[in-house]
Coordinates of C-alpha atoms and ligand atoms in Angstrom, one line a residue:
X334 CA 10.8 25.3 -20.8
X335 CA 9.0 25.7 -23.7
X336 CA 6.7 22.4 -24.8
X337 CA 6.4 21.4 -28.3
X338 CA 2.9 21.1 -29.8
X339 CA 1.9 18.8 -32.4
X340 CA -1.3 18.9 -34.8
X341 CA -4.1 16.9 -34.1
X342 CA -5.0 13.6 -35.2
X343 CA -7.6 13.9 -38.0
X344 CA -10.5 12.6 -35.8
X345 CA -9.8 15.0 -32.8
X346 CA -8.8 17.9 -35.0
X347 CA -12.1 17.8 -36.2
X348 CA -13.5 17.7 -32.4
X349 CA -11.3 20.6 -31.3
X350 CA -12.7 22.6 -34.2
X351 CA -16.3 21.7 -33.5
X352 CA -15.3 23.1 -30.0
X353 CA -14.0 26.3 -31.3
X354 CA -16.8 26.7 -33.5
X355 CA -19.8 25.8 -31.7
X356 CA -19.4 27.6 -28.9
X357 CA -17.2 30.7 -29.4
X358 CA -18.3 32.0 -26.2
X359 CA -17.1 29.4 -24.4
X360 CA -13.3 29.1 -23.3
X361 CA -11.8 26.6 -25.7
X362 CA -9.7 24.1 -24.2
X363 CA -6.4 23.0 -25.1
X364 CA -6.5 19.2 -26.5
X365 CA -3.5 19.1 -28.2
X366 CA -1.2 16.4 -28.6
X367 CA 2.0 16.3 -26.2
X368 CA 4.9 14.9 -27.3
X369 CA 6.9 13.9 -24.1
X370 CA 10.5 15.2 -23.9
X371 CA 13.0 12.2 -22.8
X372 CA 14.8 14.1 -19.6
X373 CA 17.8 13.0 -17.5
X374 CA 16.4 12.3 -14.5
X375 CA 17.4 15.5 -12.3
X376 CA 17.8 13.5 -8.4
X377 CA 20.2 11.0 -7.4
X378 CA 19.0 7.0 -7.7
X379 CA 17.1 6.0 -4.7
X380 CA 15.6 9.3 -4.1
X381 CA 12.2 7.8 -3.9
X382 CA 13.5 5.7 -0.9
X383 CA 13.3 9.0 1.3
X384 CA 10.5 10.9 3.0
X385 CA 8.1 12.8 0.9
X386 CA 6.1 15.5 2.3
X387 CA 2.5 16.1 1.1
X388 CA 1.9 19.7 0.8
X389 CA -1.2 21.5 0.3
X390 CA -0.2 24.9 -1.5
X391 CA -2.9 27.0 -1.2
X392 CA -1.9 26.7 3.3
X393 CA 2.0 26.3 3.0
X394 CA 3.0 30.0 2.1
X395 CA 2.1 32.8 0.7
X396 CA 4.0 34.8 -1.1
X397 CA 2.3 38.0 -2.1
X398 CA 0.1 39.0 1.0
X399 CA -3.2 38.0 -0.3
X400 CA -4.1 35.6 2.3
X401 CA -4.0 32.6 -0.3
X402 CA -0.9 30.3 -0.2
X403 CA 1.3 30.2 -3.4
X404 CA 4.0 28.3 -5.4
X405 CA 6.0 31.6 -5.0
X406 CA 6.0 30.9 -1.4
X407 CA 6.6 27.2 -1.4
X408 CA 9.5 28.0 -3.1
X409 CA 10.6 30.0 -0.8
X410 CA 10.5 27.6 2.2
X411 CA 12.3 24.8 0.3
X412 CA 15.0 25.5 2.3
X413 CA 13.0 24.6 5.3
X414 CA 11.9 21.3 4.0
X415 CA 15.9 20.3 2.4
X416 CA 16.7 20.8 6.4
X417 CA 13.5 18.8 7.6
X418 CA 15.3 15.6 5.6
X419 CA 12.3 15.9 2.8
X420 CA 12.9 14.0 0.0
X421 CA 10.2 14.0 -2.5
X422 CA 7.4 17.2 -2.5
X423 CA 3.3 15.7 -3.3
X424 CA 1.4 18.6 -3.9
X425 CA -2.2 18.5 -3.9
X426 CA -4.0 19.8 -7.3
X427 CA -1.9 22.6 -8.6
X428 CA -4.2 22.9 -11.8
X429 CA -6.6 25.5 -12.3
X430 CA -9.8 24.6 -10.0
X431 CA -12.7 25.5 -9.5
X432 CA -13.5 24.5 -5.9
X433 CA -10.9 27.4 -4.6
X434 CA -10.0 24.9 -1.9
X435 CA -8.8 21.3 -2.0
X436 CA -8.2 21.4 -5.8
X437 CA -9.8 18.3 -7.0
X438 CA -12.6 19.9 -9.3
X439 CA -10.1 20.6 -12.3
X440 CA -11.0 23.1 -14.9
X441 CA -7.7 23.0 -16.5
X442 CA -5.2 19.8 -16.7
X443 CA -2.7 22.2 -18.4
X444 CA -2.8 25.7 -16.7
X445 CA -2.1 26.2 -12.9
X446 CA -4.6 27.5 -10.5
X447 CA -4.4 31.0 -10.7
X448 CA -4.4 32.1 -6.5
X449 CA -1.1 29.6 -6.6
X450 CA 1.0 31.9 -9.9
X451 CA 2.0 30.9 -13.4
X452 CA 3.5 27.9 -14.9
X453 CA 6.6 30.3 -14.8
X454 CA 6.7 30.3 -11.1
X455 CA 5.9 26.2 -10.9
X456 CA 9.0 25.6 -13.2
X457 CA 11.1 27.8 -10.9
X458 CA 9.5 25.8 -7.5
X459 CA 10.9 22.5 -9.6
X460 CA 14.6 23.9 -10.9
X461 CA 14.6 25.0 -7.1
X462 CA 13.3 22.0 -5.8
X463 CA 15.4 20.0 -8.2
X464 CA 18.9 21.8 -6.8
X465 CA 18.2 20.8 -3.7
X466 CA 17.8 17.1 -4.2
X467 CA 13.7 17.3 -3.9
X468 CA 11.4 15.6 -6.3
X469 CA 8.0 17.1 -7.3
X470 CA 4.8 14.8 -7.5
X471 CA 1.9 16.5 -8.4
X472 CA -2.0 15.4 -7.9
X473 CA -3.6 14.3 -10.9
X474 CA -7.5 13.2 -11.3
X475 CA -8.6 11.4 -14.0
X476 CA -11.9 10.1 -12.7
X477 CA -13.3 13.4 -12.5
X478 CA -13.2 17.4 -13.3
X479 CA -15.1 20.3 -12.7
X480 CA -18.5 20.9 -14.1
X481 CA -17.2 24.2 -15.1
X482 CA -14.1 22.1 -16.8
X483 CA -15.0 23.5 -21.0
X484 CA -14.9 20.0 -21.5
X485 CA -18.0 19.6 -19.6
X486 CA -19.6 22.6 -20.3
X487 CA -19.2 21.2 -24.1
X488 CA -20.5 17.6 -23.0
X489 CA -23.6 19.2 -21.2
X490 CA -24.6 21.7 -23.6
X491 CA -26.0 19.4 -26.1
X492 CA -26.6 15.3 -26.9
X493 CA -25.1 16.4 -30.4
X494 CA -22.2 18.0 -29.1
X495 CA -19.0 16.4 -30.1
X496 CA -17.8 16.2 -26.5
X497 CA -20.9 14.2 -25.3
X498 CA -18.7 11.1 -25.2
X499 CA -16.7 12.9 -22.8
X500 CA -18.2 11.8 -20.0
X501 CA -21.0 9.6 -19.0
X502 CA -24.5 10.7 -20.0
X503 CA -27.8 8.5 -20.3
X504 CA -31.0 10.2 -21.6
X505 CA -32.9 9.0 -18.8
X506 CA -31.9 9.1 -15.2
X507 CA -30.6 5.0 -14.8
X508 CA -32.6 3.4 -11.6
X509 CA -31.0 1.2 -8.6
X510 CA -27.6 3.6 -8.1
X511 CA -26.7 4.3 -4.4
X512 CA -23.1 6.1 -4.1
X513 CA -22.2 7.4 -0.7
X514 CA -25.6 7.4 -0.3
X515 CA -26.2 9.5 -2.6
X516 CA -27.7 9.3 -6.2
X517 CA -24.5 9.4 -8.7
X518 CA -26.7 10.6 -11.7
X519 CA -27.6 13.9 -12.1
X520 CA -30.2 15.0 -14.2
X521 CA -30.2 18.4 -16.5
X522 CA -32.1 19.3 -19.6
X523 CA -29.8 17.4 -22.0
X524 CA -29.7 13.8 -20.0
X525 CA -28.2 12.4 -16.4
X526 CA -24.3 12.4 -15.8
X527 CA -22.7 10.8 -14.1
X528 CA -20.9 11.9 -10.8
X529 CA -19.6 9.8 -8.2
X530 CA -18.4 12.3 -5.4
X531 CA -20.4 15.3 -6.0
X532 CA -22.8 16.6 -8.6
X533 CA -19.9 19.2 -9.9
X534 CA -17.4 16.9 -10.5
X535 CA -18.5 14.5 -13.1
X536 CA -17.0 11.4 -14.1
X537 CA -15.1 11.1 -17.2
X538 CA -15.6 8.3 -20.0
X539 CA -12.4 6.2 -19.7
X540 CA -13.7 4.0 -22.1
X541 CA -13.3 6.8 -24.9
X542 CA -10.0 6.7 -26.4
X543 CA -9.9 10.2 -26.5
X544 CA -9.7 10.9 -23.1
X545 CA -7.6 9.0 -22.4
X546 CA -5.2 10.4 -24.9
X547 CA -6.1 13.5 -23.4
X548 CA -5.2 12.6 -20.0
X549 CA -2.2 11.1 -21.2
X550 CA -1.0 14.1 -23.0
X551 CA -2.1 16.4 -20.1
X552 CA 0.6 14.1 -18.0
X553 CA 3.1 14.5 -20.5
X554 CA 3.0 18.3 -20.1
X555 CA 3.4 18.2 -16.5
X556 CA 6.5 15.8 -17.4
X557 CA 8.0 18.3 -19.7
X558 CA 7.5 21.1 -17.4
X559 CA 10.4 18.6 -15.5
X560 CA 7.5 16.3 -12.7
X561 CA 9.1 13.4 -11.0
X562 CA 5.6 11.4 -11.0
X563 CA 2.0 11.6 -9.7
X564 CA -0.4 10.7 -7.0
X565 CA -3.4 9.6 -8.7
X566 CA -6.5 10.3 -6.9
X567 CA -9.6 7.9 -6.7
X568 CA -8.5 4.5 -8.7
X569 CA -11.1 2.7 -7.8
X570 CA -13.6 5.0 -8.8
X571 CA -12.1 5.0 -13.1
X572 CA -14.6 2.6 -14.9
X573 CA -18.1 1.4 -13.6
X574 CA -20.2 -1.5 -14.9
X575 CA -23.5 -0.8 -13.3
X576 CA -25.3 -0.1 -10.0
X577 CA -23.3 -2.8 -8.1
X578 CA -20.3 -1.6 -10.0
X579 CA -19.2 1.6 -9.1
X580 CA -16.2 0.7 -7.6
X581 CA -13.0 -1.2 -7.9
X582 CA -14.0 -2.8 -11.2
X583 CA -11.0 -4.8 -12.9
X584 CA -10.4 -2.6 -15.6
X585 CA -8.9 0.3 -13.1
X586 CA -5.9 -1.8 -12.5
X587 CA -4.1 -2.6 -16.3
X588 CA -5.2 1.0 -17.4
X589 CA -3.1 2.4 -14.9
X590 CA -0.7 -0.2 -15.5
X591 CA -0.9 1.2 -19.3
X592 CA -0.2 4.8 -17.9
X593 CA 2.9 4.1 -16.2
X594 CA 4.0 2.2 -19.3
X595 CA 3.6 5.0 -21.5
X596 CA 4.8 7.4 -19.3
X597 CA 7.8 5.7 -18.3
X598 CA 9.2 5.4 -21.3
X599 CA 12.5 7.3 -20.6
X600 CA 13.0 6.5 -17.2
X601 CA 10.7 5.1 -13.8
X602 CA 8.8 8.3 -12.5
X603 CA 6.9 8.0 -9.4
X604 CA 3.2 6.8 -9.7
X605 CA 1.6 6.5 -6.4
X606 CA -2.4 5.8 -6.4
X607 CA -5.1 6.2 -3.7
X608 CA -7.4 3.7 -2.9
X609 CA -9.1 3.0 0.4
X610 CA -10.6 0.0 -1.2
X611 CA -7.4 -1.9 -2.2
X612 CA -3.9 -0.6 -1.4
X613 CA -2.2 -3.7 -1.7
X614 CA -3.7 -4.1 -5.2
X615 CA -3.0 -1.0 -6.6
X616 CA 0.6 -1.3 -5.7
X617 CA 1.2 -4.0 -7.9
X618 CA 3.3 -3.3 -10.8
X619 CA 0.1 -4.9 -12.7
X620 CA -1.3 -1.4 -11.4
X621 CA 0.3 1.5 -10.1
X622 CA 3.3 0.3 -8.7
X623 CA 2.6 2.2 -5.5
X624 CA -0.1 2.8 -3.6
X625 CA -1.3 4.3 -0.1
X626 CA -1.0 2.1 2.7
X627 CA -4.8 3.2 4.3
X628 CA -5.2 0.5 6.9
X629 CA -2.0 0.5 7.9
X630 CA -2.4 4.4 8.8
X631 CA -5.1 3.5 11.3
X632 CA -3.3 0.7 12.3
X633 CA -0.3 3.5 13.3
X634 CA -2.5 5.7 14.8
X635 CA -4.3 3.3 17.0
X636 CA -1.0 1.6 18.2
X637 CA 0.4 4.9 19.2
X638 CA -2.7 5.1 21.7
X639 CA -1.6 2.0 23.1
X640 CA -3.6 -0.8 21.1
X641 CA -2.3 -4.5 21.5
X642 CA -4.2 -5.6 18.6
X643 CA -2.6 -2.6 16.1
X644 CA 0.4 -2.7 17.4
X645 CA 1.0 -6.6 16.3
X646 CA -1.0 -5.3 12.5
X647 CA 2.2 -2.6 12.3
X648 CA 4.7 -4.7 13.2
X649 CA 3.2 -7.7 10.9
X650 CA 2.0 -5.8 7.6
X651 CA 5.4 -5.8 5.7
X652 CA 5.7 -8.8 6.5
X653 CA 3.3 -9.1 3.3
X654 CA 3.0 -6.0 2.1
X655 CA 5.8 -4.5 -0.7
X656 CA 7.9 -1.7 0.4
X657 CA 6.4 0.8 -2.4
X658 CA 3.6 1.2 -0.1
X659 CA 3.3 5.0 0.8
X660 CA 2.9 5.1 4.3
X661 CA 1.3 7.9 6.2
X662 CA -0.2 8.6 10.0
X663 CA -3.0 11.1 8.8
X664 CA -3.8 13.6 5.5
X665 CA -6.3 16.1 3.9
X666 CA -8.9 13.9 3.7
X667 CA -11.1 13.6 7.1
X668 CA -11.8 10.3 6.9
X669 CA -8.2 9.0 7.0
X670 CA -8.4 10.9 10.4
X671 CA -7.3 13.6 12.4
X672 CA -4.1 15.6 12.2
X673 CA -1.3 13.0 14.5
X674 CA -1.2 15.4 17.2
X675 CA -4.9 15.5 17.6
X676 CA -5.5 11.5 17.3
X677 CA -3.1 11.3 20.1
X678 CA -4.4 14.2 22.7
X679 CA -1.9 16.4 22.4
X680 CA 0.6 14.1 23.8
X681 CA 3.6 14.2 22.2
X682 CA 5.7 11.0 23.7
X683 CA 2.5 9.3 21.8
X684 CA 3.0 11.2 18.7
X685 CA 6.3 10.0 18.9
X686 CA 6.1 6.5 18.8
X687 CA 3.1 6.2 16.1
X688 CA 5.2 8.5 13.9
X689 CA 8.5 6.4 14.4
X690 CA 7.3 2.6 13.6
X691 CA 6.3 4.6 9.2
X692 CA 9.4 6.8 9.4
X693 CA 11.7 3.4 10.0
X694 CA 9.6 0.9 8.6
X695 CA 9.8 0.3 5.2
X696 CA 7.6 2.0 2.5
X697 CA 8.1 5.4 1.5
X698 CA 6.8 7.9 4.8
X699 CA 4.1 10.7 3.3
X700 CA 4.6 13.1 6.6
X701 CA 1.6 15.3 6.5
X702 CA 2.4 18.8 6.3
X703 CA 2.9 20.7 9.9
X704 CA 2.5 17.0 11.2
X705 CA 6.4 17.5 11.9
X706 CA 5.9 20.6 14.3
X707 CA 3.3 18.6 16.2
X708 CA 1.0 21.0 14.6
X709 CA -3.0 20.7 15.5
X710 CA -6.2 21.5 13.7
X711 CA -7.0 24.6 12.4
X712 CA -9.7 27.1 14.7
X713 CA -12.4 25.9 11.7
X714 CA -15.9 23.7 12.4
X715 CA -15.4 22.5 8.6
X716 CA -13.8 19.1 9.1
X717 CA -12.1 19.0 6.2
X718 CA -11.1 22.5 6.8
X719 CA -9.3 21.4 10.1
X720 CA -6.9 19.1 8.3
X721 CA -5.8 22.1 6.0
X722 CA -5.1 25.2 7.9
X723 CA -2.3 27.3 7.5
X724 CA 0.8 25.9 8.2
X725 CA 2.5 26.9 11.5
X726 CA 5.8 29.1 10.7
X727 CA 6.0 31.8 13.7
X728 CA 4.1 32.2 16.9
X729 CA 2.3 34.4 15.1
X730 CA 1.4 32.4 11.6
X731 CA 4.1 33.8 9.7
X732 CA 1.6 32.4 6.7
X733 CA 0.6 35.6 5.2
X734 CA 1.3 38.7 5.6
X735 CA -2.2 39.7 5.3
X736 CA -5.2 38.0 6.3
X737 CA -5.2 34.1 5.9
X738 CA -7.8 32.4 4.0
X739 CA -8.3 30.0 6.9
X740 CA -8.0 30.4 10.3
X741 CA -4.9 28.9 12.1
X742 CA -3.7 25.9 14.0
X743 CA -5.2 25.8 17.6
X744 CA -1.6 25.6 18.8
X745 CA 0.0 28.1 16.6
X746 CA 1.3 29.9 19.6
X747 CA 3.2 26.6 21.3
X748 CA 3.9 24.6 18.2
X749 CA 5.7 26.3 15.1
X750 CA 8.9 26.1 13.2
X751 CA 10.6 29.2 14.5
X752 CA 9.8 28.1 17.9
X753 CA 10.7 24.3 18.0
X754 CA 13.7 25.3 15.7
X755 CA 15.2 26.7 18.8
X756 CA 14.1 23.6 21.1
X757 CA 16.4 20.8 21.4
X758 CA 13.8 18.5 22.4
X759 CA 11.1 19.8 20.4
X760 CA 8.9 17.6 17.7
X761 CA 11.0 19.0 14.9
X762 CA 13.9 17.8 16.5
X763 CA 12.5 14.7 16.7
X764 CA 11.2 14.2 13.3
X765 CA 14.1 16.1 11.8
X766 CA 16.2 13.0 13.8
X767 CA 14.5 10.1 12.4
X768 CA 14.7 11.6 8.9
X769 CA 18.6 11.5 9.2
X770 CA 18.4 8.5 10.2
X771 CA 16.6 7.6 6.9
X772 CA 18.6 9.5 4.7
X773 CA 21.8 8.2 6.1
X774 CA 21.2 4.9 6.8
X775 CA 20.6 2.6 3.5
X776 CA 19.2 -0.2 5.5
X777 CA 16.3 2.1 7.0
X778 CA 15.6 3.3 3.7
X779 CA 15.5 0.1 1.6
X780 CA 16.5 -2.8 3.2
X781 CA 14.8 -5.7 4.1
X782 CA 12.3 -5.9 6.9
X783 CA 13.3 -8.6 9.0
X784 CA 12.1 -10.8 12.4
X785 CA 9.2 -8.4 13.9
X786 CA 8.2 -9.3 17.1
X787 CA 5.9 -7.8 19.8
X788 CA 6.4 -8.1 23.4
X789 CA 3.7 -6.7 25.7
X790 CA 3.1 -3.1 24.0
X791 CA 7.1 -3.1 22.9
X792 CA 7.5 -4.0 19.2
X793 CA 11.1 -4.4 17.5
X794 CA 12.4 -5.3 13.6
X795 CA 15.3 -5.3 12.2
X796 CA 16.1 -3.9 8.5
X797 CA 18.9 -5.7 6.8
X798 CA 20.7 -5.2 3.6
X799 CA 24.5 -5.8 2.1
X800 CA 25.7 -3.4 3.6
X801 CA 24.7 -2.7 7.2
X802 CA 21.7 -4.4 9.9
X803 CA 20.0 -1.9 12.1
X804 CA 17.3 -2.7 15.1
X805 CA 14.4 -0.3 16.0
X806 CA 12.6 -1.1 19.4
X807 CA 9.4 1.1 19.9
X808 CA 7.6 0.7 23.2
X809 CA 4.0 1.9 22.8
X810 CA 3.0 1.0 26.7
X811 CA 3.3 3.7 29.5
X812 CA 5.3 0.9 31.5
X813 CA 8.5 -0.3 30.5
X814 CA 9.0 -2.9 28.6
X815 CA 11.5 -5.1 26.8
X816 CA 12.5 -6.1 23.1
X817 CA 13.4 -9.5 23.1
X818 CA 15.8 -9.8 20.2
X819 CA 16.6 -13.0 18.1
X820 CA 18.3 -13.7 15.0
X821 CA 21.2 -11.3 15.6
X822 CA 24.7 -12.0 14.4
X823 CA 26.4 -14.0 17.7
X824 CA 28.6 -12.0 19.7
X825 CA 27.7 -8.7 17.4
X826 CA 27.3 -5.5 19.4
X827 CA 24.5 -3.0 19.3
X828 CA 25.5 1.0 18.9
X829 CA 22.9 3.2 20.0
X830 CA 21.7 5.5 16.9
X831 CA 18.9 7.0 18.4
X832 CA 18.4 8.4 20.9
X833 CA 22.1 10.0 21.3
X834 CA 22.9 9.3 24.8
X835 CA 25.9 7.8 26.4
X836 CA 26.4 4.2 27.6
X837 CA 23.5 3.1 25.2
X838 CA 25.6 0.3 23.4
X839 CA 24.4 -3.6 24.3
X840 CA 26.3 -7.1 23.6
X841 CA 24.4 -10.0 21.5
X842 CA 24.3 -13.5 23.1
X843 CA 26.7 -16.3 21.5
X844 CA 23.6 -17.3 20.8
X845 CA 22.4 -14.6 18.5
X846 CA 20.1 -13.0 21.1
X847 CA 19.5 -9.8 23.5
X848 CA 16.9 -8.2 25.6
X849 CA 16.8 -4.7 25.0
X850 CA 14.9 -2.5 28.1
X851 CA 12.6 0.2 26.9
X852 CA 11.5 3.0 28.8
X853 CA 7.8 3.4 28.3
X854 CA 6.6 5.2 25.3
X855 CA 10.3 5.4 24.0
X856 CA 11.7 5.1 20.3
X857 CA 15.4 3.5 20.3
X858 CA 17.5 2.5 17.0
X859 CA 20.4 0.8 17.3
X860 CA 23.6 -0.1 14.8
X861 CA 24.3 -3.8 14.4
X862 CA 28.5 -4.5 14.4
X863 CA 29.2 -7.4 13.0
Ligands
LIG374 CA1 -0.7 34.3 -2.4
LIG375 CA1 -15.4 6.9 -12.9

C-alpha cells in the first residue's frame, strides 16, 4: 500500500530542514504530513463486540529461528486465533524501539521494530488478519518516546535547536516533583527534561502544535497501512501543570476526544485508552470512547478466589459502567497482576469462573495471550519478564526454532495448544466454548446487562436484547450454591447452553421466577424461550 506524502507546512518545512542540516550525522526523521486514505472498513459491523486478544509479538512466534518473536510468525498462527473465537488483535508497540523488549520507548512512530520484519510483512499480518474477520489495534504512545527517538536527540542537543519545543525542557532542574517516587526531571548539559516513567523515555510537549500534528499524522500512516484503531498507553500521564499535576489533568480527556474526531473521519475505528487512574472517565465519548476496565480486573481476579465482597463489585459494575469498557483478568504490566493461572494457584475450576463472569459480561473481553491455555509465568526472576514469556505452542515451546529470547512458561510441558487441542476438557476447550458463545449469541455480545444478583458466592445476570434473553449463573464458592432468578418471562423455559450436558433445561415460575442449583465452582449459561 503505498502512502501518499504531502510537502510540509511552511513553518515545519523549515524545522525538518533545520533537522537535516544541523545534524547530518544524525538519522533524520520522517515529519511529513499524512494525508489519511478514506477505507471501507474491511470487518463485518459489530466486530468490536467480540474478544480481542492482546498479543505481545516479540513472544507469540517466531518466524525465522532467531529466538525473537515476529509479525512473520503471528501471521502464521492467525489461524490458531480465527479457531480460538478471536475477534480483534492488540499488539503491543510494533514501532521501532529501543528498549528491545516491551516496546514502549519508540524511536520510530512510522517504521516497525526491526527483530519483528518490514512494514511489508505487517501489511501482509493485516490482509491476513483482515480475511479472516480479525481486526488489528496497534499500541500507540504519545506521552512519551525513546531518548534515542532523533526527535529527542534533536531536542537535547541544544536550547537553540529547533526541536527544543519538542519536549519539556527547563534550564534549571524545577524543585518539589515526586513521580513514582522518583524525580521526573532529568538533568543534562543543555537543561532538565522531563520524564515521567523513566529517565529514557521523555515526555513529549502536547502543548506544541506540532506534535501533535505529528502524532496525528504518525496515526494516519498506521490507518493507511489498513489499522482498525489503537490502544493508547498512559492518558493520564499527556499534559502536566506542576508538581501536584502530573497526572490526570483535564486537558487529557478533550485532546483525545480531538484525536478520535480527526481520525474518525471516514468511519468509527477503535480507540481504547489506559488509565489506572480513571477508566470510567476515559471511556467517555468526551474522551476515548473506551477505556480499560482496571478495577474491575482485580475485582475478577479476587472473586475467582472466592471473595464475597468482589464478587458483588463484578456482578454490580455494569450496572454503571458502559459496555465499551475493555475488560481483562490480567496483562503485560505487573502491576495489573499475575498471569490468571498464577493468581488462582494453578487451579483451573478457579480460572474458570474468574475468566467466565468478562467473557459473558458486557464490555469487550482483552484475553491475555496464553491466558487461554491456562498458561503460567515464564522461568524468569524479572517480574515483568514473567508476564511475557514465550507463548506455549508444543510441549516443547514450539516458539522458535532456535533459542528463545526468554525462557518459557513454568508449565510449558502440561499446558500448550498442541496438547489441550487434543483434550476435551482442557482450558482451550473451555475458553474456546465461551467465545462461541460470544460470537454466536448477540445478546452476550451486546445486549443489555440486566437484574444481577448475588446469592452466597453464586452470582447470576441476564443479557437481553430484541432478539434473544440469555442467563449466566457463575458459582464462585467450593459448596453449591443456587441462582435465585427473577424477572424472567412467566412460564418461559431455560435451555442449557453451556455446559452441553443432557437434561440441563429448567421451567420459570408463573411468576417469572426459578432457582437454578449450581455445582460449586461451576459456569452455566442458559437460553431463555419465550
Ligand atoms: Ca524472529
Ligand atoms: Ca506527559
Amino acid at each position: 500500500m503505498s502512502i501518499p506524502v504531502r510537502t510540509l507546512p511552511a513553518s515545519l518545512a523549515l524545522a525538518g530542514a533545520a533537522l537535516l542540516g544541523a545534524c547530518a550525522s544524525q538519522p533524520a526523521v520522517d515529519v511529513s504530513h499524512v494525508r489519511q486514505i478514506p477505507q471501507a472498513a474491511p470487518l463485518p459491523a459489530g466486530w468490536e463486540h467480540g474478544a480481542f486478544m492482546e498479543v505481545f509479538v516479540r513472544s507469540y512466534q517466531d518466524s525465522n529461528g532467531d529466538g525473537v518473536g515476529d509479525l512473520r510468525g503471528l501471521t502464521q498462527r492467525l489461524d490458531y486465533l480465527q479457531a480460538l473465537g478471536i475477534k480483534g488483535l492488540w499488539l503491543m508497540p510494533v514501532n521501532a524501539s529501543a528498549d528491545h523488549d516491551h516496546g514502549y520507548a519508540v524511536t520510530d512512530y512510522r517504521a516497525v521494530e526491526p527483530a519483528y520484519g518490514t512494514l511489508a510483512d505487517f501489511d501482509e499480518l493485516v490482509r491476513q488478519a483482515h480475511a479472516r474477520g480479525i481486526g488489528i489495534v496497534i499500541d500507540y504512545v504519545i506521552n512519551h518516546s525513546s531518548n534515542a527517538n532523533p526527535l529527542f536527540v534533536q531536542s537535547a542537543s541544544s536550547k537553540a535547536n529547533p526541536w527544543r519545543d519538542w519536549y519539556v525542557w527547563q534550564d534549571a532542574k524545577p524543585a518539589g516533583w515526586s513521580i513514582f517516587d522518583r524525580d521526573p526531571w532529568v538533568m543534562t548539559p543543555n537543561g532538565a527534561y522531563f520524564a515521567q516513567f523513566d529517565d529514557t523515555m521523555p515526555d513529549f510537549n502536547l502543548r506544541n502544535p506540532a506534535v501533535v500534528a505529528y502524532h496525528l499524522d504518525s496515526l494516519r500512516f498506521w490507518l493507511n497501512h489498513g489499522v482498525d484503531g489503537f490502544r493508547v498507553d498512559a492518558v493520564g500521564h499527556l499534559f502536566e501543570n506542576g508538581p501536584q499535576g502530573w497526572s490526570m489533568q483535564p486537558e487529557n480527556y478533550p485532546f483525545l476526544a480531538r484525536v478520535r474526531r480527526e481520525l474518525d473521519f471516514d468511519h468509527p475505528h477503535v480507540m481504547v485508552c489506559e488509565s489506572p487512574g480513571d477508566p470510567i472517565g476515559f471511556a467517555a465519548p468526551t474522551a476515548c470512547g473506551a477505556s480499560f476496565a482496571f478495577g474491575h480486573s482485580d475485582a475478577l481476579v479476587k472473586a475467582g478466589r472466592g471473595d464475597e465482597k468482589a464478587i458483588h463489585e463484578v456482578a454490580d459494575y455494569f450496572v454503571k459502567a458502559p459496555d465499551t469498557m475493555a475488560t481483562m483478568v490480567s496483562n503485560h504490566d505487573h502491576f495489573a497482576g499475575k498471569r490468571l493461572w498464577d493468581a488462582m494457584g494453578g487451579d483451573p475450576a478457579r480460572v474458570r469462573v474468574a475468566a467466565a463472569a468478562y467473557l459473558l459480561q458486557p464490555g469487550t473481553p482483552y484475553v491475555y495471550y496464553g491466558e487461554e491455555l491456562g498458561m503460567s509465568a515464564a522461568a524468569t526472576e524479572d517480574a515483568d519478564g514473567k508476564l511475557r514469556g514465550p507463548m506455549s505452542w508444543t510441549p516443547f515451546g514450539g516458539f522458535s526454532s532456535g533459542t528463545p529470547y526468554r525462557p518459557a512458561s513454568t508449565n510449558l510441558a502440561t499446558h500448550n495448544a498442541e496438547s489441550e487441542a487434543r483434550e476435551p476438557d482442557s482450558m482451550l476447550a473451555f475458553y474456546t466454548a465461551l467465545l462461541r458463545l460470544r460470537n454466536t449469541h448477540s445478546s452476550i455480545a451486546t445486549g443489555r446487562y440486566v437484574a444481577p444478583r448475588v446469592d452466597g458466592r453464586t452470582m447470576s445476570f441476564q443479557r437481553v436484547d430484541a432478539n434473544e434473553h440469555t442467563v449466566v449463573v457463575i458459582n464462585y464458592g467450593d459448596a453449591a450454591g443456587s441462582a435465585a432468578l427473577a424477572g424472567l418471562p412467566a412460564n418461559a423455559r431455560l435451555q442449557r447452553l453451556y455446559p452441553a450436558v443432557a437434561g440441563g433445561d429448567a421451567a420459570v415460575s408463573a411468576g417469572g421466577s426459578l432457582s437454578v442449583p449450581a455445582a460449586p465452582l461451576s459456569v452455566q449459561v442458559f437460553l431463555v424461550s419465550r
